Amino acid sequence: MRRDRVETFLWGQALLTALLGAALALFLTYPSLRSVWELPELRLALATLFALGGLLIALLTATRFVVEGRRFDLLLCGGALLTAASWFAFTIVPAVAHSDARRPDSWAAVLGRVAGWAAIAAAPLVRGRTRRTGAALVALGGSCAAALAAAWAVSAVLGTTLPQLDSGGTVPPPLMGALAVQGLVHLLAVIGFSDRYRTRGEDLDRWLALGSTLMLFSSLHLVFTPLVRPGDVSQGDALEVLAYGVLLVGVWRAIQASEFGRAVAEERARVARDIHDGLAQYLFAISANAALLEQGADPADVVPSLVEAATAARDEARYAVLALSSAAGRSPFDAALRRYVDVLTADGALDVELEIEPAVRLGPDEQIEVFRIVQEGLANARKHAGATRAWVAVSGQGRRRVVSVRDDGHGFEPAAATTGFGLRSMRHRAAAIGGALSLASGPSGTTVELVLRA
């Protein structure tokens, strides 16, 4: 399966490269198509878009770095942050200030973006994790500030000898060289992320390789059609817009995958505790009753207890598997919850009506906790309240998402149940996902309601 995904990705990369290469060849063959428009307002809007895109990528990768501590994410964050800061400091600020395009501003913008993408291209080469994520991010911020200052200083020194970037129709050779270096950095990023996806199969690398490919051809367009005036725009800018969109989608998907991974790890730990506290006890009871039979005890006295313990162990194992399958994404939440209800009501002792609004979305961590809260509520209705019917609803009420479990049992005094393990567990699970749990009970039944944030 993984090999098929890698082969599909490589063929897709080859096809995309061929299409973009053909488009570039068309522009080179017909010079009239290589148009450059002097649109200062659009240039400022695009620069702002690129700066915001880089900043969002930096924030998202920083979030993943804080969670997982990968040096890979740290370099991605640093590169995106440096690129965004270069757009802001050396392109947006001079344009807003209506200052002339001075040599330091223009060359610093080019050098800053090259340095930022060099850090991104180096990310596939790093390995390992960092425990002190906070200190690493502070050091990263200082390094980006130093890199910006260095880009400005180098540009100020070279500006006395290098031609101006806004020199009219003649393209300065140093500009061609800088743009070629930028294209080379993007090519290294394409190779690095493609190879990393081939060896590791991580979804983020595929998106990064795709975005880097679009960036590469955007750079190639600039090599052959340089923007020598501050307000120029060209076809290469359209590819850069697409590249930032692809990069943002990839990083966002990686954040969601990290959340799934964290949720699954936490649920595995909870399942382990449940096995220890529940399933292990039932297995111990089975073992003890089997030992009694072996010692000659009356089967009429032992077998009912043995059957009860075995049934409870079977049900507990099924519930744990259903909860974990929902957490791991192998089974949709509503499907896992419906299967749980089917298992619970198979003997006809309790009739459960389940209603889930399709428009209500639950995060991976919320799915796990909601599943367990519903499980605990229905178990209480069946075992302790003597209920024959129960109603479970997952619905949206205005800006709230509400999960309710209601039964027709004999009820109990809520104040007397505050110390119960089941209720404490439900409150703890609700608090873990930022929800508020309320309980109402009376002679006509009990209602457990969980309210989640919008």
CSV table of C-alpha atoms in Angstrom, one decimal:
chain,number,residue,atom,x,y,z
A,1,MET,CA,0.0,0.0,0.0
A,2,ARG,CA,2.7,2.5,0.9
A,3,ARG,CA,4.7,1.6,-2.2
A,4,ASP,CA,1.7,2.3,-4.3
A,5,ARG,CA,1.2,5.7,-2.7
A,6,VAL,CA,4.9,6.5,-3.3
A,7,GLU,CA,4.7,5.5,-6.9
A,8,THR,CA,1.5,7.5,-7.4
A,9,PHE,CA,3.2,10.5,-5.8
A,10,LEU,CA,6.3,10.2,-8.0
A,11,TRP,CA,4.2,9.9,-11.2
A,12,GLY,CA,2.2,12.9,-10.1
A,13,GLN,CA,5.3,14.9,-9.5
A,14,ALA,CA,6.6,13.9,-12.9
A,15,LEU,CA,3.4,14.9,-14.6
A,16,LEU,CA,3.2,18.3,-12.7
A,17,THR,CA,6.8,19.0,-13.6
A,18,ALA,CA,6.2,18.2,-17.3
A,19,LEU,CA,3.1,20.4,-17.4
A,20,LEU,CA,4.8,23.3,-15.7
A,21,GLY,CA,7.9,22.8,-17.8
A,22,ALA,CA,5.8,22.8,-21.0
A,23,ALA,CA,4.1,26.1,-19.9
A,24,LEU,CA,7.5,27.6,-19.2
A,25,ALA,CA,8.8,26.5,-22.6
A,26,LEU,CA,5.8,28.1,-24.2
A,27,PHE,CA,6.6,31.4,-22.5
A,28,LEU,CA,10.2,31.2,-23.6
A,29,THR,CA,9.3,30.3,-27.2
A,30,TYR,CA,6.8,33.2,-27.5
A,31,PRO,CA,8.4,36.3,-25.8
A,32,SER,CA,5.1,38.2,-26.3
A,33,LEU,CA,3.5,35.9,-23.6
A,34,ARG,CA,6.1,36.9,-21.0
A,35,SER,CA,4.3,40.0,-19.9
A,36,VAL,CA,5.2,42.1,-16.9
A,37,TRP,CA,2.7,44.5,-15.5
A,38,GLU,CA,3.5,47.5,-13.3
A,39,LEU,CA,0.7,47.2,-10.7
A,40,PRO,CA,2.0,48.6,-7.4
A,41,GLU,CA,-1.3,47.9,-5.6
A,42,LEU,CA,-1.5,44.3,-6.7
A,43,ARG,CA,2.2,43.9,-5.9
A,44,LEU,CA,1.5,45.1,-2.4
A,45,ALA,CA,-1.5,42.8,-2.0
A,46,LEU,CA,0.5,39.8,-3.2
A,47,ALA,CA,3.4,40.7,-0.9
A,48,THR,CA,1.0,40.9,2.0
A,49,LEU,CA,-0.6,37.5,1.0
A,50,PHE,CA,2.9,35.9,0.9
A,51,ALA,CA,3.9,37.4,4.3
A,52,LEU,CA,0.7,36.2,5.9
A,53,GLY,CA,1.0,32.7,4.3
A,54,GLY,CA,4.5,32.4,5.6
A,55,LEU,CA,3.5,33.5,9.0
A,56,LEU,CA,0.6,31.0,9.2
A,57,ILE,CA,3.0,28.2,8.1
A,58,ALA,CA,5.4,29.3,10.8
A,59,LEU,CA,2.7,29.3,13.5
A,60,LEU,CA,1.3,25.9,12.4
A,61,THR,CA,4.8,24.3,12.3
A,62,ALA,CA,5.7,25.9,15.6
A,63,THR,CA,2.5,24.3,17.1
A,64,ARG,CA,3.5,20.9,15.8
A,65,PHE,CA,7.0,21.4,17.1
A,66,VAL,CA,5.8,22.2,20.6
A,67,VAL,CA,3.7,19.0,20.5
A,68,GLU,CA,6.2,16.6,19.0
A,69,GLY,CA,9.6,18.4,19.4
A,70,ARG,CA,10.9,17.5,15.9
A,71,ARG,CA,13.9,19.5,14.6
A,72,PHE,CA,12.4,19.1,11.2
A,73,ASP,CA,9.4,21.2,12.2
A,74,LEU,CA,11.7,23.7,13.8
A,75,LEU,CA,13.6,24.4,10.6
A,76,LEU,CA,10.3,24.6,8.7
A,77,CYS,CA,9.1,27.2,11.2
A,78,GLY,CA,12.3,29.2,11.0
A,79,GLY,CA,12.4,29.2,7.2
A,80,ALA,CA,8.7,30.2,6.9
A,81,LEU,CA,9.2,32.9,9.5
A,82,LEU,CA,12.3,34.4,7.9
A,83,THR,CA,10.6,34.4,4.5
A,84,ALA,CA,7.5,36.1,5.9
A,85,ALA,CA,9.6,38.7,7.8
A,86,SER,CA,11.6,39.5,4.6
A,87,TRP,CA,8.4,40.2,2.7
A,88,PHE,CA,7.1,42.4,5.5
A,89,ALA,CA,10.3,44.3,6.3
A,90,PHE,CA,11.8,44.8,2.9
A,91,THR,CA,8.8,44.9,0.5
A,92,ILE,CA,5.6,45.8,2.4
A,93,VAL,CA,7.0,48.5,4.7
A,94,PRO,CA,8.8,50.4,1.9
A,95,ALA,CA,5.7,50.2,-0.3
A,96,VAL,CA,3.4,51.5,2.5
A,97,ALA,CA,5.9,54.2,3.4
A,98,HIS,CA,5.9,55.3,-0.3
A,99,SER,CA,9.7,55.3,-0.3
A,100,ASP,CA,11.8,54.7,-3.3
A,101,ALA,CA,13.1,51.2,-3.9
A,102,ARG,CA,16.6,51.6,-2.4
A,103,ARG,CA,19.3,49.1,-3.1
A,104,PRO,CA,19.4,47.8,0.5
A,105,ASP,CA,15.7,47.2,0.6
A,106,SER,CA,15.6,45.4,-2.7
A,107,TRP,CA,18.6,43.2,-2.2
A,108,ALA,CA,17.7,42.4,1.4
A,109,ALA,CA,14.3,41.1,0.2
A,110,VAL,CA,16.0,38.7,-2.2
A,111,LEU,CA,18.6,37.6,0.2
A,112,GLY,CA,16.1,37.1,3.0
A,113,ARG,CA,13.8,34.9,0.9
A,114,VAL,CA,16.7,32.8,-0.3
A,115,ALA,CA,17.9,32.3,3.3
A,116,GLY,CA,14.4,31.4,4.4
A,117,TRP,CA,14.0,28.8,1.7
A,118,ALA,CA,17.5,27.5,2.4
A,119,ALA,CA,16.4,26.7,5.9
A,120,ILE,CA,13.2,25.0,4.6
A,121,ALA,CA,15.3,23.0,2.0
A,122,ALA,CA,17.6,21.9,4.8
A,123,ALA,CA,14.7,20.5,6.9
A,124,PRO,CA,14.7,17.0,5.3
A,125,LEU,CA,18.3,16.6,6.3
A,126,VAL,CA,17.8,16.9,10.1
A,127,ARG,CA,16.8,14.1,12.4
A,128,GLY,CA,15.9,13.8,16.1
A,129,ARG,CA,13.8,15.7,18.6
A,130,THR,CA,14.3,18.5,21.0
A,131,ARG,CA,12.9,18.4,24.6
A,132,ARG,CA,13.3,22.1,25.4
A,133,THR,CA,10.9,23.3,22.8
A,134,GLY,CA,10.3,26.7,24.4
A,135,ALA,CA,14.0,27.6,24.5
A,136,ALA,CA,14.4,26.3,20.9
A,137,LEU,CA,11.7,28.6,19.7
A,138,VAL,CA,13.2,31.6,21.5
A,139,ALA,CA,16.6,30.8,19.9
A,140,LEU,CA,14.9,30.5,16.6
A,141,GLY,CA,13.3,33.9,16.8
A,142,GLY,CA,16.7,35.4,17.7
A,143,SER,CA,18.3,33.6,14.8
A,144,CYS,CA,15.7,35.0,12.3
A,145,ALA,CA,16.2,38.5,13.6
A,146,ALA,CA,20.0,38.2,13.2
A,147,ALA,CA,19.5,36.8,9.7
A,148,LEU,CA,17.4,39.7,8.7
A,149,ALA,CA,19.9,42.2,10.1
A,150,ALA,CA,22.7,40.4,8.3
A,151,ALA,CA,20.7,40.5,5.0
A,152,TRP,CA,20.3,44.2,5.4
A,153,ALA,CA,23.9,44.8,6.3
A,154,VAL,CA,25.2,42.7,3.4
A,155,SER,CA,22.8,44.5,1.0
A,156,ALA,CA,23.9,47.9,2.3
A,157,VAL,CA,27.5,47.0,1.6
A,158,LEU,CA,26.9,45.4,-1.8
A,159,GLY,CA,24.6,48.3,-2.8
A,160,THR,CA,27.5,50.5,-3.4
A,161,THR,CA,28.8,48.3,-6.2
A,162,LEU,CA,25.8,46.3,-7.5
A,163,PRO,CA,23.4,47.8,-10.0
A,164,GLN,CA,20.0,48.9,-8.9
A,165,LEU,CA,17.1,46.4,-9.2
A,166,ASP,CA,14.8,49.0,-10.8
A,167,SER,CA,17.1,49.9,-13.6
A,168,GLY,CA,14.5,49.9,-16.4
A,169,GLY,CA,14.7,47.5,-19.2
A,170,THR,CA,18.2,46.1,-18.5
A,171,VAL,CA,18.3,43.2,-16.1
A,172,PRO,CA,21.4,43.5,-13.8
A,173,PRO,CA,23.5,40.3,-14.0
A,174,PRO,CA,23.7,40.0,-10.2
A,175,LEU,CA,19.9,39.9,-10.0
A,176,MET,CA,19.9,37.0,-12.5
A,177,GLY,CA,22.4,35.2,-10.3
A,178,ALA,CA,20.4,35.8,-7.1
A,179,LEU,CA,17.2,34.5,-8.8
A,180,ALA,CA,19.0,31.5,-10.1
A,181,VAL,CA,20.3,30.7,-6.6
A,182,GLN,CA,16.7,31.0,-5.3
A,183,GLY,CA,15.6,28.5,-8.0
A,184,LEU,CA,18.4,26.2,-7.0
A,185,VAL,CA,17.3,26.3,-3.4
A,186,HIS,CA,13.7,25.4,-4.4
A,187,LEU,CA,15.0,22.5,-6.5
A,188,LEU,CA,16.9,21.2,-3.5
A,189,ALA,CA,13.7,21.5,-1.5
A,190,VAL,CA,11.8,19.5,-4.1
A,191,ILE,CA,14.5,16.7,-4.1
A,192,GLY,CA,14.7,16.7,-0.3
A,193,PHE,CA,11.0,16.4,0.5
A,194,SER,CA,10.4,14.0,-2.4
A,195,ASP,CA,13.1,11.7,-1.1
A,196,ARG,CA,11.8,12.0,2.5
A,197,TYR,CA,8.4,11.0,1.4
A,198,ARG,CA,9.8,8.1,-0.5
A,199,THR,CA,11.6,6.8,2.6
A,200,ARG,CA,9.2,7.8,5.4
A,201,GLY,CA,5.8,8.1,3.7
A,202,GLU,CA,4.7,11.1,5.8
A,203,ASP,CA,1.8,13.0,4.3
A,204,LEU,CA,3.4,16.4,5.1
A,205,ASP,CA,6.5,15.7,2.9
A,206,ARG,CA,4.2,15.1,-0.1
A,207,TRP,CA,2.6,18.5,0.2
A,208,LEU,CA,5.9,20.2,0.9
A,209,ALA,CA,7.4,18.6,-2.3
A,210,LEU,CA,4.4,19.8,-4.3
A,211,GLY,CA,4.6,23.3,-2.9
A,212,SER,CA,8.3,23.4,-3.5
A,213,THR,CA,7.7,22.4,-7.1
A,214,LEU,CA,5.4,25.3,-7.7
A,215,MET,CA,7.9,27.6,-6.0
A,216,LEU,CA,10.7,26.2,-8.3
A,217,PHE,CA,8.8,27.1,-11.5
A,218,SER,CA,7.8,30.5,-10.0
A,219,SER,CA,11.5,31.2,-9.6
A,220,LEU,CA,12.3,30.0,-13.1
A,221,HIS,CA,9.7,32.4,-14.5
A,222,LEU,CA,11.4,35.2,-12.5
A,223,VAL,CA,14.8,34.2,-13.9
A,224,PHE,CA,13.5,34.6,-17.5
A,225,THR,CA,11.2,37.5,-16.7
A,226,PRO,CA,12.7,39.4,-13.7
A,227,LEU,CA,10.6,42.0,-11.9
A,228,VAL,CA,13.1,44.9,-12.0
A,229,ARG,CA,10.6,47.5,-10.7
A,230,PRO,CA,9.1,47.4,-7.2
A,231,GLY,CA,5.5,47.3,-8.5
A,232,ASP,CA,5.9,44.6,-11.2
A,233,VAL,CA,3.9,41.4,-11.3
A,234,SER,CA,4.1,38.5,-13.7
A,235,GLN,CA,2.8,35.0,-14.3
A,236,GLY,CA,5.3,33.6,-11.7
A,237,ASP,CA,3.3,35.3,-8.9
A,238,ALA,CA,0.3,33.1,-9.7
A,239,LEU,CA,2.4,30.0,-9.2
A,240,GLU,CA,3.7,31.4,-5.9
A,241,VAL,CA,0.1,32.0,-4.7
A,242,LEU,CA,-0.7,28.4,-5.5
A,243,ALA,CA,2.4,27.2,-3.7
A,244,TYR,CA,1.5,29.0,-0.5
A,245,GLY,CA,-2.0,27.5,-0.7
A,246,VAL,CA,-0.6,24.0,-1.1
A,247,LEU,CA,1.9,24.5,1.7
A,248,LEU,CA,-0.8,25.7,4.1
A,249,VAL,CA,-3.0,22.8,3.3
A,250,GLY,CA,-0.2,20.3,3.9
A,251,VAL,CA,0.8,21.8,7.2
A,252,TRP,CA,-2.8,22.0,8.4
A,253,ARG,CA,-3.3,18.3,7.5
A,254,ALA,CA,-0.1,17.5,9.5
A,255,ILE,CA,-1.5,19.3,12.5
A,256,GLN,CA,-4.7,17.3,12.3
A,257,ALA,CA,-2.6,14.1,12.0
A,258,SER,CA,-0.6,15.1,15.1
A,259,GLU,CA,-3.8,15.6,17.0
A,260,PHE,CA,-5.1,12.2,15.9
A,261,GLY,CA,-1.8,10.7,17.0
A,262,ARG,CA,-1.9,12.3,20.4
A,263,ALA,CA,-5.6,11.3,20.8
A,264,VAL,CA,-4.8,7.7,19.9
A,265,ALA,CA,-1.9,7.6,22.3
A,266,GLU,CA,-4.0,9.0,25.1
A,267,GLU,CA,-6.8,6.5,24.3
A,268,ARG,CA,-4.4,3.6,24.3
A,269,ALA,CA,-3.3,4.7,27.8
A,270,ARG,CA,-6.9,4.9,28.9
A,271,VAL,CA,-7.7,1.5,27.4
A,272,ALA,CA,-4.7,0.1,29.3
A,273,ARG,CA,-6.2,1.5,32.5
A,274,ASP,CA,-9.6,0.2,31.6
A,275,ILE,CA,-8.2,-3.3,31.0
A,276,HIS,CA,-6.4,-3.1,34.4
A,277,ASP,CA,-9.5,-1.8,36.3
A,278,GLY,CA,-12.2,-3.7,34.4
A,279,LEU,CA,-11.2,-6.5,32.0
A,280,ALA,CA,-8.4,-7.8,34.3
A,281,GLN,CA,-10.8,-8.0,37.2
A,282,TYR,CA,-13.3,-10.0,35.1
A,283,LEU,CA,-10.6,-12.3,33.9
A,284,PHE,CA,-9.5,-12.8,37.5
A,285,ALA,CA,-13.0,-13.7,38.5
A,286,ILE,CA,-13.1,-16.2,35.6
A,287,SER,CA,-9.9,-17.7,36.8
A,288,ALA,CA,-11.1,-17.9,40.4
A,289,ASN,CA,-14.3,-19.6,39.4
A,290,ALA,CA,-12.5,-22.1,37.2
A,291,ALA,CA,-10.2,-22.9,40.1
A,292,LEU,CA,-13.3,-23.6,42.3
A,293,LEU,CA,-14.6,-26.0,39.6
A,294,GLU,CA,-11.2,-27.7,39.5
A,295,GLN,CA,-11.3,-28.2,43.3
A,296,GLY,CA,-14.7,-29.9,43.1
A,297,ALA,CA,-17.2,-27.1,43.8
A,298,ASP,CA,-20.8,-27.5,42.9
A,299,PRO,CA,-21.2,-26.4,39.2
A,300,ALA,CA,-24.7,-25.1,39.9
A,301,ASP,CA,-23.2,-22.5,42.3
A,302,VAL,CA,-20.1,-21.6,40.3
A,303,VAL,CA,-21.2,-21.7,36.6
A,304,PRO,CA,-23.6,-18.7,36.8
A,305,SER,CA,-20.8,-16.5,38.3
A,306,LEU,CA,-18.4,-17.8,35.7
A,307,VAL,CA,-20.8,-17.0,32.8
A,308,GLU,CA,-21.5,-13.5,34.2
A,309,ALA,CA,-17.8,-12.7,34.5
A,310,ALA,CA,-17.1,-14.1,31.0
A,311,THR,CA,-19.9,-12.0,29.5
A,312,ALA,CA,-18.7,-8.9,31.3
A,313,ALA,CA,-15.2,-9.5,30.0
A,314,ARG,CA,-16.4,-10.0,26.5
A,315,ASP,CA,-18.5,-6.8,26.5
A,316,GLU,CA,-15.7,-4.7,28.1
A,317,ALA,CA,-13.2,-5.9,25.4
A,318,ARG,CA,-15.7,-5.0,22.6
A,319,TYR,CA,-16.3,-1.6,24.0
A,320,ALA,CA,-12.6,-0.9,24.3
A,321,VAL,CA,-12.1,-2.0,20.6
A,322,LEU,CA,-14.9,0.2,19.4
A,323,ALA,CA,-13.7,3.3,21.3
A,324,LEU,CA,-10.1,2.8,20.0
A,325,SER,CA,-11.2,2.2,16.4
A,326,SER,CA,-13.1,5.6,16.5
A,327,ALA,CA,-10.0,7.3,18.0
A,328,ALA,CA,-7.7,5.9,15.4
A,329,GLY,CA,-9.9,6.9,12.5
A,330,ARG,CA,-10.4,3.4,11.3
A,331,SER,CA,-14.1,3.7,12.0
A,332,PRO,CA,-16.3,6.8,11.8
A,333,PHE,CA,-17.5,8.0,15.2
A,334,ASP,CA,-21.2,7.6,14.4
A,335,ALA,CA,-20.6,4.1,13.1
A,336,ALA,CA,-18.5,3.0,16.1
A,337,LEU,CA,-21.2,4.4,18.5
A,338,ARG,CA,-24.0,2.7,16.6
A,339,ARG,CA,-22.1,-0.6,16.8
A,340,TYR,CA,-21.6,-0.1,20.5
A,341,VAL,CA,-25.4,0.5,21.0
A,342,ASP,CA,-26.1,-2.7,18.9
A,343,VAL,CA,-23.8,-4.7,21.2
A,344,LEU,CA,-25.3,-3.2,24.3
A,345,THR,CA,-28.9,-3.9,23.3
A,346,ALA,CA,-28.4,-7.3,21.8
A,347,ASP,CA,-30.0,-9.1,24.8
A,348,GLY,CA,-33.2,-6.9,24.7
A,349,ALA,CA,-32.8,-5.7,28.2
A,350,LEU,CA,-32.4,-2.0,27.1
A,351,ASP,CA,-33.8,-0.3,24.1
A,352,VAL,CA,-31.6,2.7,22.9
A,353,GLU,CA,-32.6,5.3,20.4
A,354,LEU,CA,-29.6,7.0,18.9
A,355,GLU,CA,-29.7,10.3,16.9
A,356,ILE,CA,-26.6,12.0,15.5
A,357,GLU,CA,-26.9,15.2,13.5
A,358,PRO,CA,-24.6,14.9,10.4
A,359,ALA,CA,-23.7,18.6,10.6
A,360,VAL,CA,-22.2,18.3,14.1
A,361,ARG,CA,-18.5,17.7,13.9
A,362,LEU,CA,-16.4,16.4,16.7
A,363,GLY,CA,-12.6,16.5,16.9
A,364,PRO,CA,-10.6,13.3,17.4
A,365,ASP,CA,-10.0,14.0,21.1
A,366,GLU,CA,-13.7,14.9,21.5
A,367,GLN,CA,-14.9,11.7,19.8
A,368,ILE,CA,-13.0,9.5,22.3
A,369,GLU,CA,-14.3,11.3,25.4
A,370,VAL,CA,-17.9,11.5,24.0
A,371,PHE,CA,-17.9,7.8,23.2
A,372,ARG,CA,-16.8,7.0,26.8
A,373,ILE,CA,-19.3,9.4,28.4
A,374,VAL,CA,-22.1,7.9,26.4
A,375,GLN,CA,-20.9,4.4,27.3
A,376,GLU,CA,-20.8,5.3,31.0
A,377,GLY,CA,-24.3,6.9,30.9
A,378,LEU,CA,-25.9,3.9,29.2
A,379,ALA,CA,-24.1,1.4,31.5
A,380,ASN,CA,-25.5,3.3,34.5
A,381,ALA,CA,-29.0,3.3,33.0
A,382,ARG,CA,-28.8,-0.5,32.4
A,383,LYS,CA,-27.0,-1.6,35.6
A,384,HIS,CA,-28.2,0.8,38.3
A,385,ALA,CA,-31.3,2.7,37.1
A,386,GLY,CA,-33.3,-0.3,35.9
A,387,ALA,CA,-34.1,1.5,32.7
A,388,THR,CA,-35.8,-0.2,29.8
A,389,ARG,CA,-35.4,2.7,27.3
A,390,ALA,CA,-32.7,5.3,26.7
A,391,TRP,CA,-32.2,8.1,24.3
A,392,VAL,CA,-28.8,9.4,23.0
A,393,ALA,CA,-28.6,12.6,21.0
A,394,VAL,CA,-25.6,14.5,19.5
A,395,SER,CA,-27.0,17.7,18.2
A,396,GLY,CA,-26.3,21.4,17.5
A,397,GLN,CA,-28.1,24.0,19.5
A,398,GLY,CA,-27.2,27.5,18.3
A,399,ARG,CA,-23.5,27.9,18.8
A,400,ARG,CA,-23.3,24.9,21.1
A,401,ARG,CA,-22.8,21.2,20.5
A,402,VAL,CA,-24.8,19.1,22.9
A,403,VAL,CA,-24.5,15.4,23.8
A,404,SER,CA,-27.3,14.0,25.9
A,405,VAL,CA,-28.0,10.6,27.4
A,406,ARG,CA,-31.5,10.2,28.9
A,407,ASP,CA,-33.2,7.1,30.4
A,408,ASP,CA,-36.6,6.1,31.9
A,409,GLY,CA,-35.1,4.5,35.0
A,410,HIS,CA,-36.0,5.1,38.6
A,411,GLY,CA,-33.4,7.8,39.1
A,412,PHE,CA,-31.3,8.7,42.1
A,413,GLU,CA,-30.3,11.6,44.3
A,414,PRO,CA,-27.6,13.5,42.4
A,415,ALA,CA,-26.0,14.8,45.6
A,416,ALA,CA,-25.5,11.2,46.8
A,417,ALA,CA,-23.7,10.3,43.5
A,418,THR,CA,-21.1,13.0,43.5
A,419,THR,CA,-18.5,10.6,45.0
A,420,GLY,CA,-19.2,7.8,42.5
A,421,PHE,CA,-16.4,6.7,40.3
A,422,GLY,CA,-18.5,6.7,37.1
A,423,LEU,CA,-19.7,10.3,37.5
A,424,ARG,CA,-16.2,11.5,38.4
A,425,SER,CA,-14.8,9.8,35.3
A,426,MET,CA,-17.5,11.5,33.1
A,427,ARG,CA,-16.7,14.9,34.6
A,428,HIS,CA,-13.0,14.4,34.1
A,429,ARG,CA,-13.5,13.4,30.5
A,430,ALA,CA,-15.8,16.4,29.9
A,431,ALA,CA,-13.2,18.7,31.4
A,432,ALA,CA,-10.4,17.2,29.2
A,433,ILE,CA,-12.2,18.5,26.1
A,434,GLY,CA,-13.3,21.8,27.5
A,435,GLY,CA,-16.9,20.7,28.0
A,436,ALA,CA,-19.5,21.2,30.8
A,437,LEU,CA,-21.3,18.2,32.2
A,438,SER,CA,-24.6,18.4,34.0
A,439,LEU,CA,-26.8,15.8,35.6
A,440,ALA,CA,-30.5,15.8,36.3
A,441,SER,CA,-32.3,12.8,37.9
A,442,GLY,CA,-35.7,12.1,39.3
A,443,PRO,CA,-38.4,9.4,39.5
A,444,SER,CA,-39.0,9.6,35.8
A,445,GLY,CA,-35.4,9.1,34.8
A,446,THR,CA,-31.9,10.5,34.5
A,447,THR,CA,-30.4,12.9,32.0
A,448,VAL,CA,-26.7,13.5,31.4
A,449,GLU,CA,-25.9,16.5,29.2
A,450,LEU,CA,-22.5,17.4,27.8
A,451,VAL,CA,-22.1,20.9,26.3
A,452,LEU,CA,-19.1,21.5,24.1
A,453,ARG,CA,-17.6,24.7,22.7
A,454,ALA,CA,-18.6,26.0,19.3
